[in-house]
Short mmCIF file of C-alpha atoms in Angstrom, two decimals:
data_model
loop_
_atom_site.label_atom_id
_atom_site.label_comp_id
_atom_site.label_asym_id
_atom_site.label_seq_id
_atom_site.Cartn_x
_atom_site.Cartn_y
_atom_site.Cartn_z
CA UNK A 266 -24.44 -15.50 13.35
CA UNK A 267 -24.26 -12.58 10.89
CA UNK A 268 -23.96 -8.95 12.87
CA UNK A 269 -24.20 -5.14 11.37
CA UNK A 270 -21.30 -3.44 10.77
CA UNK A 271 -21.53 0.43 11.05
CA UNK A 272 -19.36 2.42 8.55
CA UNK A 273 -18.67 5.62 9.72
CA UNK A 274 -17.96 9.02 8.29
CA UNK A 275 -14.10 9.29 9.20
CA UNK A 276 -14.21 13.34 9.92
CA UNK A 277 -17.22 13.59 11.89
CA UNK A 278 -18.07 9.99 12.78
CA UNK A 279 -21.89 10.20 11.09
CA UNK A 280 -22.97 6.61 9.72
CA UNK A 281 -22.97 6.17 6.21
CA UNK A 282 -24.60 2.18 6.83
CA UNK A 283 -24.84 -0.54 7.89
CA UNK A 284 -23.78 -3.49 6.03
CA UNK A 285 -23.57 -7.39 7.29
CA UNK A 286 -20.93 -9.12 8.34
CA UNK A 287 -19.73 -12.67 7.32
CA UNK A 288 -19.18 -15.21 9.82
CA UNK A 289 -17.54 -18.71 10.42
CA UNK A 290 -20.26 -20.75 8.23
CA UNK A 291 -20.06 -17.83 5.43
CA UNK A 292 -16.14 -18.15 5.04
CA UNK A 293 -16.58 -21.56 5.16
CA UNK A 294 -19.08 -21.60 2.13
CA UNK A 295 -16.50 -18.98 0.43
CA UNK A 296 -13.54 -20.94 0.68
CA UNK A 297 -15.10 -24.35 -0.77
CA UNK A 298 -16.19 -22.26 -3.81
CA UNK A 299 -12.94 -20.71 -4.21
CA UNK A 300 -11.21 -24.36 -4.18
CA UNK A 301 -13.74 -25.80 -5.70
CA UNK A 302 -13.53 -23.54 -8.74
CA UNK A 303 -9.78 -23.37 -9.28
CA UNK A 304 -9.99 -27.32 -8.72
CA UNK A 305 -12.11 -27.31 -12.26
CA UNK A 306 -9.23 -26.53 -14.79
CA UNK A 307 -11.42 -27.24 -17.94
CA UNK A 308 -13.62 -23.68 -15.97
CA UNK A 309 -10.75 -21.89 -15.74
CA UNK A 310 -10.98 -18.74 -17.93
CA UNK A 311 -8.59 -17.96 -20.77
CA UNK A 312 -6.03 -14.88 -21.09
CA UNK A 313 -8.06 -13.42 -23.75
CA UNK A 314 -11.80 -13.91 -21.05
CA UNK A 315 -9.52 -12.45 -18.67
CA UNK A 316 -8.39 -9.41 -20.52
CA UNK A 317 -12.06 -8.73 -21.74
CA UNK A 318 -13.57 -8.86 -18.06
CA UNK A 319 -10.49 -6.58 -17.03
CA UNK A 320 -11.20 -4.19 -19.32
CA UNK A 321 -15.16 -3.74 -19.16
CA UNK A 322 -14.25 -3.50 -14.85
CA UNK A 323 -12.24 -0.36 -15.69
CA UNK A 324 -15.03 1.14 -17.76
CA UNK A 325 -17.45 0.32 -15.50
CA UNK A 326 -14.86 1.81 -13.11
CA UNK A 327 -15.10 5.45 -15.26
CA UNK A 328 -18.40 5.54 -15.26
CA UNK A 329 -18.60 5.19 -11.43
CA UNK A 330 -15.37 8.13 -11.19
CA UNK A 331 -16.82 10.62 -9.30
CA UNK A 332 -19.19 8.48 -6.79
CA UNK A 333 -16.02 6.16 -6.07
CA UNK A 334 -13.64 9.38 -4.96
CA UNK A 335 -16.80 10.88 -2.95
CA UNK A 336 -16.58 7.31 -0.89
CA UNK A 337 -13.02 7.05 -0.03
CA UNK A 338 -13.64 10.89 0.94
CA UNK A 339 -15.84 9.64 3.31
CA UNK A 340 -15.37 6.55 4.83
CA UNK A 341 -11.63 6.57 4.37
CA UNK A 342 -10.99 10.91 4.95
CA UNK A 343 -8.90 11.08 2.29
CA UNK A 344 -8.47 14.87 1.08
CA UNK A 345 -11.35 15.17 -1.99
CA UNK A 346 -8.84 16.06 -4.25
CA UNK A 347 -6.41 13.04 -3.76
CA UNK A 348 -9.37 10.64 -3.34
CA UNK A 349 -9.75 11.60 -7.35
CA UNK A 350 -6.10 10.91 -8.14
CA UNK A 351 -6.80 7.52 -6.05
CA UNK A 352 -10.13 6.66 -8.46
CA UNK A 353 -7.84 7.27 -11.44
CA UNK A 354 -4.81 5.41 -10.23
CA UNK A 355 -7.21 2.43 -9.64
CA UNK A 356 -8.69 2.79 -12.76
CA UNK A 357 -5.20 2.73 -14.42
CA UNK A 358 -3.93 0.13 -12.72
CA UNK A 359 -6.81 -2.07 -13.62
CA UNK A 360 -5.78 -1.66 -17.21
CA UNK A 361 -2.54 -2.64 -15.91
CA UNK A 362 -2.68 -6.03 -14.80
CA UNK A 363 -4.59 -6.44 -18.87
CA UNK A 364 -1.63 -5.07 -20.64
CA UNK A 365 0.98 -7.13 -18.73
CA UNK A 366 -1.12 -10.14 -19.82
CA UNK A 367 0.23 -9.13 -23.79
CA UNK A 368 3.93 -10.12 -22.16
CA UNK A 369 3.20 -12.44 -19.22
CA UNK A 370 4.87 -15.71 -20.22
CA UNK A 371 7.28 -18.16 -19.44
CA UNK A 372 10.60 -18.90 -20.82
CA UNK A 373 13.21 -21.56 -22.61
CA UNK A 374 15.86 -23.34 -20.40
CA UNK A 375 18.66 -24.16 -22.55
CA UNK A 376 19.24 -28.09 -23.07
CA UNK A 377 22.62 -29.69 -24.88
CA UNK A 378 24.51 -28.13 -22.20
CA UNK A 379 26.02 -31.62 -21.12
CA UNK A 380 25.82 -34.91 -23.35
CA UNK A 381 23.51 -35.97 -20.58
CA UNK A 382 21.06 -32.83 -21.98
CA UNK A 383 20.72 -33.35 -25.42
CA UNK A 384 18.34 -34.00 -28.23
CA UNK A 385 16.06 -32.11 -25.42
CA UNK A 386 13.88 -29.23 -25.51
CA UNK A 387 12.39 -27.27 -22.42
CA UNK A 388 10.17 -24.40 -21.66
CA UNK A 389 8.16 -23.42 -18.73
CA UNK A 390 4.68 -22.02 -18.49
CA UNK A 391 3.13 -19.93 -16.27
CA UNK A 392 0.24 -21.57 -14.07
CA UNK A 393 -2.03 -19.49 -11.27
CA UNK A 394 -1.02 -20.01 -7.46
CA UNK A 395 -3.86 -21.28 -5.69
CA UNK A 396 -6.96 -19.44 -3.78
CA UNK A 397 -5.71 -16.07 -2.67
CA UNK A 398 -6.58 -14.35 0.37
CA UNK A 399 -6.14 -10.62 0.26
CA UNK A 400 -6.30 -8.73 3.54
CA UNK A 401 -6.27 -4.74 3.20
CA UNK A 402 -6.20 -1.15 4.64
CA UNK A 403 -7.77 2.09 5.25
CA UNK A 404 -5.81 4.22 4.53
CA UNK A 405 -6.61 3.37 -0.24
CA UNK A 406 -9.51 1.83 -0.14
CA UNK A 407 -10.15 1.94 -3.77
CA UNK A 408 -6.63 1.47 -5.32
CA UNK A 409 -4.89 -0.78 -2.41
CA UNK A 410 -7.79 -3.23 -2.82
CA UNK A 411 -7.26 -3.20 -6.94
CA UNK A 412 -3.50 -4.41 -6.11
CA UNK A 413 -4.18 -7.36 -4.52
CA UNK A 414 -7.53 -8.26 -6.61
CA UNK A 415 -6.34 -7.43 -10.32
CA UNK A 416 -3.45 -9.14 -10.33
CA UNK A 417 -5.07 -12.39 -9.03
CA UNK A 418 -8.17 -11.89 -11.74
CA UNK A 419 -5.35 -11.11 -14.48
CA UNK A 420 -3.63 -14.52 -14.10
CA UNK A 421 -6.21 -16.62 -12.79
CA UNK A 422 -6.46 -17.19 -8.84
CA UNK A 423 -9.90 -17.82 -7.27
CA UNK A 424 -8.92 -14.54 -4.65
CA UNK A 425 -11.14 -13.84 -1.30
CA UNK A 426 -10.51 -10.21 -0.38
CA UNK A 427 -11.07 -8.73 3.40
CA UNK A 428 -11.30 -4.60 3.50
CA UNK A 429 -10.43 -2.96 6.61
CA UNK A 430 -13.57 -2.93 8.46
CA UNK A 431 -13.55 1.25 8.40
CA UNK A 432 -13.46 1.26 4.87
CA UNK A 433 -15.35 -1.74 3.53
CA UNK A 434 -17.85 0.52 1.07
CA UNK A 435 -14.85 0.73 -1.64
CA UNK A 436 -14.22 -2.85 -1.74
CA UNK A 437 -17.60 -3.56 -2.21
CA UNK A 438 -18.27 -1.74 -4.68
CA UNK A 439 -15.47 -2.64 -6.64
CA UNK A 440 -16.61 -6.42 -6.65
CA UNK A 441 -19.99 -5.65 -7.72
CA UNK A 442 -18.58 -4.54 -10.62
CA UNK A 443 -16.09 -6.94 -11.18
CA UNK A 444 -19.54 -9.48 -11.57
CA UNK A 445 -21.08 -6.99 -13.59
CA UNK A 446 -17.69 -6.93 -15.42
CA UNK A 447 -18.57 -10.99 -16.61
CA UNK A 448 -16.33 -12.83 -13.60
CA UNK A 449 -18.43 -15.55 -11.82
CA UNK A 450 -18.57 -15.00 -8.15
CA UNK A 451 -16.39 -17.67 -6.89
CA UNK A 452 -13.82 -16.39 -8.55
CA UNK A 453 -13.45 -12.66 -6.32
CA UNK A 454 -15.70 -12.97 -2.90
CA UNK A 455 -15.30 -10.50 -0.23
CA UNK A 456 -15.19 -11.47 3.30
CA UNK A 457 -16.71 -8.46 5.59
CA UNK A 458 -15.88 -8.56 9.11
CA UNK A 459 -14.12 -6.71 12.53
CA UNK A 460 -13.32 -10.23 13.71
CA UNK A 461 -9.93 -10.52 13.79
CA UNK A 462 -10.09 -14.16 14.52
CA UNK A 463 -11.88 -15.06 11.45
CA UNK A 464 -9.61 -12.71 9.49
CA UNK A 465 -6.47 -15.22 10.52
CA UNK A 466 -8.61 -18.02 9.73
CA UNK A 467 -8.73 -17.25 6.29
CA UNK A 468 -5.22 -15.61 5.99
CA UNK A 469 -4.35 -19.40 7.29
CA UNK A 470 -6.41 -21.72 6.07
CA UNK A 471 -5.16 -24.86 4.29
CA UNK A 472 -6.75 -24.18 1.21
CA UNK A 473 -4.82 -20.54 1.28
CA UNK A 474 -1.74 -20.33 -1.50
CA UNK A 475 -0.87 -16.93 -1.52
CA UNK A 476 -1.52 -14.59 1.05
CA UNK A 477 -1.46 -10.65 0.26
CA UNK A 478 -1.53 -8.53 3.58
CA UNK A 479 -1.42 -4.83 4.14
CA UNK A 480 -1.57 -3.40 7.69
CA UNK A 481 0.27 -3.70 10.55
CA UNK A 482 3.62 -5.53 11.21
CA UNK A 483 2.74 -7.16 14.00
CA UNK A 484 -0.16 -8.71 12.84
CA UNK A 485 1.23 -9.22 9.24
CA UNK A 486 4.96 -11.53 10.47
CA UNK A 487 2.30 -13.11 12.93
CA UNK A 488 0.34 -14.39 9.74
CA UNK A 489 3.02 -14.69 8.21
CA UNK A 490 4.30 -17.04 10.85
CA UNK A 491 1.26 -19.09 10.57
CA UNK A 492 1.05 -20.09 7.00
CA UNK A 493 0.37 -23.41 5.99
CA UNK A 494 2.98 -25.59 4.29
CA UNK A 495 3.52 -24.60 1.13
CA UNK A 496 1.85 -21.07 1.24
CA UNK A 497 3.42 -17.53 -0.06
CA UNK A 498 2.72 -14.37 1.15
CA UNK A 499 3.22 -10.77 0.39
CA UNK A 500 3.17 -8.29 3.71
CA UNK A 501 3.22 -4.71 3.22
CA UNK A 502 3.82 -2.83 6.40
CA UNK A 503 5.42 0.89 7.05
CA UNK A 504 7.92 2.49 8.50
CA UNK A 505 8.93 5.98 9.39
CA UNK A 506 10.52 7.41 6.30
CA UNK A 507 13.62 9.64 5.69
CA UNK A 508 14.37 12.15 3.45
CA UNK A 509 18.12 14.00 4.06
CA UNK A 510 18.21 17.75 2.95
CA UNK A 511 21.53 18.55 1.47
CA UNK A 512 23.14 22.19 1.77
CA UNK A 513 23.13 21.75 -1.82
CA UNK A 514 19.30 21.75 -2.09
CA UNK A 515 16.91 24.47 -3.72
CA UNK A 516 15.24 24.86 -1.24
CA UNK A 517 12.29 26.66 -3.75
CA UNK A 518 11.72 23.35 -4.99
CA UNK A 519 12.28 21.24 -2.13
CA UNK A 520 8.88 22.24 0.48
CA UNK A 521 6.29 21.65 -1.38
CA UNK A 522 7.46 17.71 -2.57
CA UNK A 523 8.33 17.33 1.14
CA UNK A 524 5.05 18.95 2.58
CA UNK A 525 3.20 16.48 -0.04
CA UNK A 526 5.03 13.61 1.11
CA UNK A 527 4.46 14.29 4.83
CA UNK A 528 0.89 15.75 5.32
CA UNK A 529 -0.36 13.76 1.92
CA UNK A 530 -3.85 12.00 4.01
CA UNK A 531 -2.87 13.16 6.88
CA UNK A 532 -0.03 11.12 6.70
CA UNK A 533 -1.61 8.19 7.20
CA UNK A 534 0.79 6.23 4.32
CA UNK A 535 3.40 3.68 4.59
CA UNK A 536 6.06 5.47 2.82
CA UNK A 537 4.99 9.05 4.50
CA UNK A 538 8.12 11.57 5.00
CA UNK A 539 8.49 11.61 9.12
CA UNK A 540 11.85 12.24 9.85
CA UNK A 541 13.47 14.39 7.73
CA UNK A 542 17.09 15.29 8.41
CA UNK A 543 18.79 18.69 7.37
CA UNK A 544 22.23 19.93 7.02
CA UNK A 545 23.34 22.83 9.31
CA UNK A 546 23.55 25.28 7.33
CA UNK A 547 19.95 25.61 5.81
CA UNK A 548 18.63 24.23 9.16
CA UNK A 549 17.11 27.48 10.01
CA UNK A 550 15.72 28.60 6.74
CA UNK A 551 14.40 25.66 5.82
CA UNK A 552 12.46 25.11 8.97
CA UNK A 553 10.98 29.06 8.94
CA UNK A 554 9.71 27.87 4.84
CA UNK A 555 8.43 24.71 6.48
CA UNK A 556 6.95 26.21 8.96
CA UNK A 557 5.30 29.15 7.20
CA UNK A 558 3.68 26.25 4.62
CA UNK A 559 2.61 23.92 7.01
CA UNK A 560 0.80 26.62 8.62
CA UNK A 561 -1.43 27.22 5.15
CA UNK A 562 -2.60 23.82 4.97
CA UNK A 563 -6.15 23.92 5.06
CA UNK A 564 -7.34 20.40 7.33
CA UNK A 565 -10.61 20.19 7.08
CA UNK A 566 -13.99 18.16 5.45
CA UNK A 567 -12.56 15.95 3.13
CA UNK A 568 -15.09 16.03 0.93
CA UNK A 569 -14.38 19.74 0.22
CA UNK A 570 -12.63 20.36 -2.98
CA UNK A 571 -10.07 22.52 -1.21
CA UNK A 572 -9.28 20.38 1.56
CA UNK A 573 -5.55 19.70 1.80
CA UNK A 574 -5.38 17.36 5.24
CA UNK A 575 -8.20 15.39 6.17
CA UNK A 576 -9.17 13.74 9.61
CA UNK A 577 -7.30 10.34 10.87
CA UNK A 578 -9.06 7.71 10.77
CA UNK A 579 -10.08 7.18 14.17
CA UNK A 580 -10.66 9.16 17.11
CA UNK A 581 -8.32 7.00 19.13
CA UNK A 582 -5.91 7.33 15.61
CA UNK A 583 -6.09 11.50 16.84
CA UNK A 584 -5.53 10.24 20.58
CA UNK A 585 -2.30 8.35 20.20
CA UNK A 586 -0.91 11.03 17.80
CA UNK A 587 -1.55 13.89 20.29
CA UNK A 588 -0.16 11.97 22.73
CA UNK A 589 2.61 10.92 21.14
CA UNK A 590 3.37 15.02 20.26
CA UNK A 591 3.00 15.59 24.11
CA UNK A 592 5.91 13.27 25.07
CA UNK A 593 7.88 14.11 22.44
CA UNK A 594 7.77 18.32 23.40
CA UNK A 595 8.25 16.68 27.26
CA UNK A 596 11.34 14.87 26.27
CA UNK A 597 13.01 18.51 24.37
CA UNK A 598 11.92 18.73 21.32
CA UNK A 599 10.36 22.09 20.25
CA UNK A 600 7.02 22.17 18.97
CA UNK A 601 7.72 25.03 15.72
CA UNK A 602 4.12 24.64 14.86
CA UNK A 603 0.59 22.40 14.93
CA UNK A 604 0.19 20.27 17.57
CA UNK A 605 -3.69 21.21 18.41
CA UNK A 606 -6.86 18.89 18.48
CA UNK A 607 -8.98 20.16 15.89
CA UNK A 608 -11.89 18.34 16.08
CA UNK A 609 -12.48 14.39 17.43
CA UNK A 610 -10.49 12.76 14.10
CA UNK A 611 -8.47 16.00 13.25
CA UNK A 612 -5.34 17.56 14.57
CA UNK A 613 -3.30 20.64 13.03
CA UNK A 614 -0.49 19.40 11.07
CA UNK A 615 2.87 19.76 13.03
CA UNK A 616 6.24 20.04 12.70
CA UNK A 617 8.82 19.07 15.56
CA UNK A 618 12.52 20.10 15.79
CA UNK A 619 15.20 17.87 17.15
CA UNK A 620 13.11 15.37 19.36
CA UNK A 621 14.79 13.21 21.68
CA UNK A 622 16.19 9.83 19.62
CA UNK A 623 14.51 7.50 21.79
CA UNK A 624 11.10 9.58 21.56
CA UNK A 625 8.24 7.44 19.59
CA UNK A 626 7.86 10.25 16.96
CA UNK A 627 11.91 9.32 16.13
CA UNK A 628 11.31 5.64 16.41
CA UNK A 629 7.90 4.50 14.99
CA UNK A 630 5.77 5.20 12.18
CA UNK A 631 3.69 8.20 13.27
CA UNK A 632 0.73 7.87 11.38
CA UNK A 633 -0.32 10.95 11.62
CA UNK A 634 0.10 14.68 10.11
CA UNK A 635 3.49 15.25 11.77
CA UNK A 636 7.48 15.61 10.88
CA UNK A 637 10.62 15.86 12.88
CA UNK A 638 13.19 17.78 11.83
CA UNK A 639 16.59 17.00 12.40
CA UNK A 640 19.53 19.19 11.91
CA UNK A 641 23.23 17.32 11.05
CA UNK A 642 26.83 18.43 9.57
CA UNK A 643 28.55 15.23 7.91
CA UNK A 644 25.98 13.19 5.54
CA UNK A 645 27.50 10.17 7.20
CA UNK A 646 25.60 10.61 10.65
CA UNK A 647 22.84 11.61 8.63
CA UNK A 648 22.75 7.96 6.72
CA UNK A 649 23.59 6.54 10.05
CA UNK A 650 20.25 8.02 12.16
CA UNK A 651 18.15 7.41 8.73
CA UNK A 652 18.93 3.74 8.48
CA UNK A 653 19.32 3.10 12.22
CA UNK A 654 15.54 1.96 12.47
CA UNK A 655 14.12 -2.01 11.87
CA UNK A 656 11.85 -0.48 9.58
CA UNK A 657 13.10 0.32 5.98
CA UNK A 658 10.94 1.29 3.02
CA UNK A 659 11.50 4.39 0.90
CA UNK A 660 13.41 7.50 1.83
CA UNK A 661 14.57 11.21 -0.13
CA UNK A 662 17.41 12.82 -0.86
CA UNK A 663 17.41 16.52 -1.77
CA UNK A 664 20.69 17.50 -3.35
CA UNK A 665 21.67 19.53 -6.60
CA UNK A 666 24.92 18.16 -5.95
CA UNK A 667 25.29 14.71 -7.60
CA UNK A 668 27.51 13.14 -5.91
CA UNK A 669 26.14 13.66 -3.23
CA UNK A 670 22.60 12.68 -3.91
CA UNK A 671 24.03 9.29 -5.55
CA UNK A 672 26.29 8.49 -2.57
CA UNK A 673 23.48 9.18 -0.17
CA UNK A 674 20.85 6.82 -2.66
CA UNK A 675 23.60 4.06 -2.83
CA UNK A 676 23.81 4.42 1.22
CA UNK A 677 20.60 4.68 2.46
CA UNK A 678 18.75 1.46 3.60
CA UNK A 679 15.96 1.34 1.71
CA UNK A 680 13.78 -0.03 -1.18
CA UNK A 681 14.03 2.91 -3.50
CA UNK A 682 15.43 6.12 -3.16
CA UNK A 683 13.63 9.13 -4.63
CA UNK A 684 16.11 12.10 -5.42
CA UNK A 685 14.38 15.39 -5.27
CA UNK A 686 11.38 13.80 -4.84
CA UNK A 687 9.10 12.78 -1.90
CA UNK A 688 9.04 9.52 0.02
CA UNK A 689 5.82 8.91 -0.61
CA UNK A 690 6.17 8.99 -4.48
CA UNK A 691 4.83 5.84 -6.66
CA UNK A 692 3.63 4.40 -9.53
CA UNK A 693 1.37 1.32 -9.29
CA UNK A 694 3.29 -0.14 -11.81
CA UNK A 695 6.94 -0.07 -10.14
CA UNK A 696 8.16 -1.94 -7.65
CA UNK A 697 6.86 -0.99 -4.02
CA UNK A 698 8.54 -3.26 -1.14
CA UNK A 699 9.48 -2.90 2.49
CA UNK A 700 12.63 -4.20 3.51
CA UNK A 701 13.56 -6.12 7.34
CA UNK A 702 10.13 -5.69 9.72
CA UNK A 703 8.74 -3.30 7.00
CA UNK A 704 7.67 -5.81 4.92
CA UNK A 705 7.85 -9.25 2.50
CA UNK A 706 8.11 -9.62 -0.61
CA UNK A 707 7.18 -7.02 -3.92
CA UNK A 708 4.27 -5.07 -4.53
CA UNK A 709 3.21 -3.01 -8.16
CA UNK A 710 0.50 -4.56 -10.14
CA UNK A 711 3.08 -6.81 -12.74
CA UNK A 712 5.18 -8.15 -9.26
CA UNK A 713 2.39 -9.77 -7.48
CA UNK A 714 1.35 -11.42 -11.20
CA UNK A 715 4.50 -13.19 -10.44
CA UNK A 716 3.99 -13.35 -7.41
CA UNK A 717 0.43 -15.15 -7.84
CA UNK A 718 1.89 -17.41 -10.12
CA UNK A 719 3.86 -20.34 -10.30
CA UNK A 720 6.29 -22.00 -13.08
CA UNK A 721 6.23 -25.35 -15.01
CA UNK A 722 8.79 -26.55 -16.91
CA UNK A 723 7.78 -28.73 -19.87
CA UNK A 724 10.60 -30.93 -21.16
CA UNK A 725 10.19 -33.08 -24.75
CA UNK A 726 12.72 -35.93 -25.78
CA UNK A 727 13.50 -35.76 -29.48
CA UNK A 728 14.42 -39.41 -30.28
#
């Protein structure tokens, strides 16, 4: 039976509503009208219905701008300011998935190869997946739920799409206007629910092509593990980032990218800078500019136009972290700054020097507003402690000498390498993948098109 689910205020945990959830029965009803539709190929909608509904969503989306950034402020605690460059990226990328549309299209396979191959003529075509089930995060509520929904509406899949149960106010409202937008319900439903049970029954249901999950990696390889025959999936998990700091750095230009990439939401991102690694030499002035700009963040309300770091999502997010902060200071590392509860969902952004290698802050994705800094002489060891985790997503390298920066981007075990830029740098456009337990598969808006689709060759006999 149906319960209320109470969304929450993530910095100081005051309700916001109360929305119902769905249960057994409801995803039940939702998944016979997402098979039942894609089943019906004379319904399906053309490229040109498609592009139309796509484009009305993201003016609908504009006109909603400034209500849509004040909700992931609040239910998600993303930093005011970056909840508006969220709203905009979503917007953007919505226009994506239409443009790509203009150049989404199959291709010839050469015949009269062999004398077995000729008078022959063969092309394929591109055909939607299947029902997609789309399970999401926290930590983009707005723009991480537009990469898993656009792409399906762009080429066609019936999709089903779970928010994280924090942050379901986004996602909702982003359906409602994907109706308003002219696409018939069946073809984007939401499931709403904390029930992790009934979340893996749709991630795993027969009727399930293409699964897209963002979250954890333990619960996205045990999906991932359950798939029915047949099924695809895309898993984007995280990791605990890198970024080396050459001697050869300018170190004017290289705090701020590195501040932004580790305290940007609190770092509660997938590609956040954590461990950052930093040659001898500049060890000690790069930690005291760190330091001394870390210490000027301002964490606090995220709906405040000046708020830089915002709270973590939960108060047992702000628990663990603390925690984690304690053992690593208990285990030698030295606490340079932060390390305070703030509030119940905020703690002062920290920096730690030279914790212990086995010490969770070196070895798991933090999750939290806090960096480790690591001082080392040859770039080699450097390369070797950066890719020495299971996880592997993006990393830095600050050099202004080139051959180093290319010899440490050709090196480092990673997905994409961003020289003199943060970790957490991207473009919803280009391609976003975790490699070994980080993740499956490609994200960006035009890679899960292909993703979501599926070829057909056509072959004709010319007698």
């Amino acid at each position: 039976m149906p319960t209320m689910l109470s969304v929450m205020q993530a910095f100081d945990r005051t309700l916001i509503a109360e929305i119902e959830t769905d249960d057994e029965a409801a995803l039940e009803r939702k998944l016979q009208s997402a098979e039942r539709v894609f089943a019906d190929r004379d319904g399906w909608l053309k490229p040109h219905e498609r592009i139309a509904i796509l484009r009305k969503l993201a003016t609908l989306m504009e006109g909603k701008r400034d209500h849509l950034a004040m909700q992931i402020a609040r239910e998600g605690g993303k930093p005011l300011p970056d909840a508006i460059v969220e709203t905009n990226r979503a917007i953007d990328g919505v226009h994506n998935a239409a443009d790509e549309l203009r150049n989404f299209a199959g291709r010839e396979i050469p015949m009269g190869l062999s004398a077995a191959a000729e008078n022959r003529w063969a092309f394929t075509t591109k055909e939607p997946i299947g029902v997609v089930a789309a399970i999401s995060a926290f930590n983009h509520p707005l723009n991480l739920i537009v990469h898993q929904v656009a792409p399906a509406i762009a080429v066609g899949c019936p999709v089903i799409v779970k928010p994280a149960a924090t942050t379901p106010l986004s996602c909702l409202d982003f359906v409602a206007m994907v109706r308003e937008a002219g696409l018939p319900a069946p073809w984007c439903q939401t499931l709403v629910t904390d029930d992790n049970a009934l979340a893996q029954s749709l991630a795993t249901d027969r009727r399930i092509a293409f699964l897209s999950f963002i979250g954890s990696a333990r619960v996205g390889w045990s999906l991932h593990a359950k798939l029915p025959a047949g099924a695809r999936s895309a898993l984007e998990h995280g990791g605990a980032a890198p970024a080396i700091v050459d001697r050869s750095a300018d170190l004017d230009k290289v705090i701020e990218p590195i501040v932004k990439g580790g305290y940007y939401h609190a770092g509660q991102v997938c590609v956040s800078t954590q461990r950052i690694f930093v040659h001898a030499e500049i060890a000690d002035d790069l930690t005291q500019r760190l330091v001394a700009r870390v210490e000027k963040l301002r964490t606090a309300d995220p709906a405040l136009g000046d708020t830089e770091v915002g709270p973590l999502i939960l108060p047992r997010e702000a628990d663990r972290v603390g925690q984690w902060v304690s053992e690593a200071v208990e285990g030698g590392a030295v606490l340079a700054t932060g390390g305070r509860r703030l509030s119940e969902t905020t703690l002062e952004p920290t920096v730690l020097l030279d914790p212990a290698a086995d010490a969770k802050v070196s070895m798991l994705e933090v999750f939290g507003p806090v960096v480790a800094v690591y001082r080392y002489t040859a770039l080699d060891e450097a390369i070797r402690q950066a890719n020495a985790l299971p996880t592997a997503f993006q990393a830095s390298v600050f050099a202004q000498d080139i051959d180093v920066a290319l010899s440490a981007a050709e090196r480092l075990d990673a997905s994409a390498v961003m020289i003199n830029d943060p970790t957490a740098f991207r473009t919803d456009w280009m391609p976003f993948a975790g490699r070994r337990e980080s993740g499956y598969g490609t994200g960006g808006i035009p890679y899960t098109m292909r993703d979501m689709t599926q070829e057909k060759m056509i072959l004709m006999r010319r007698s």
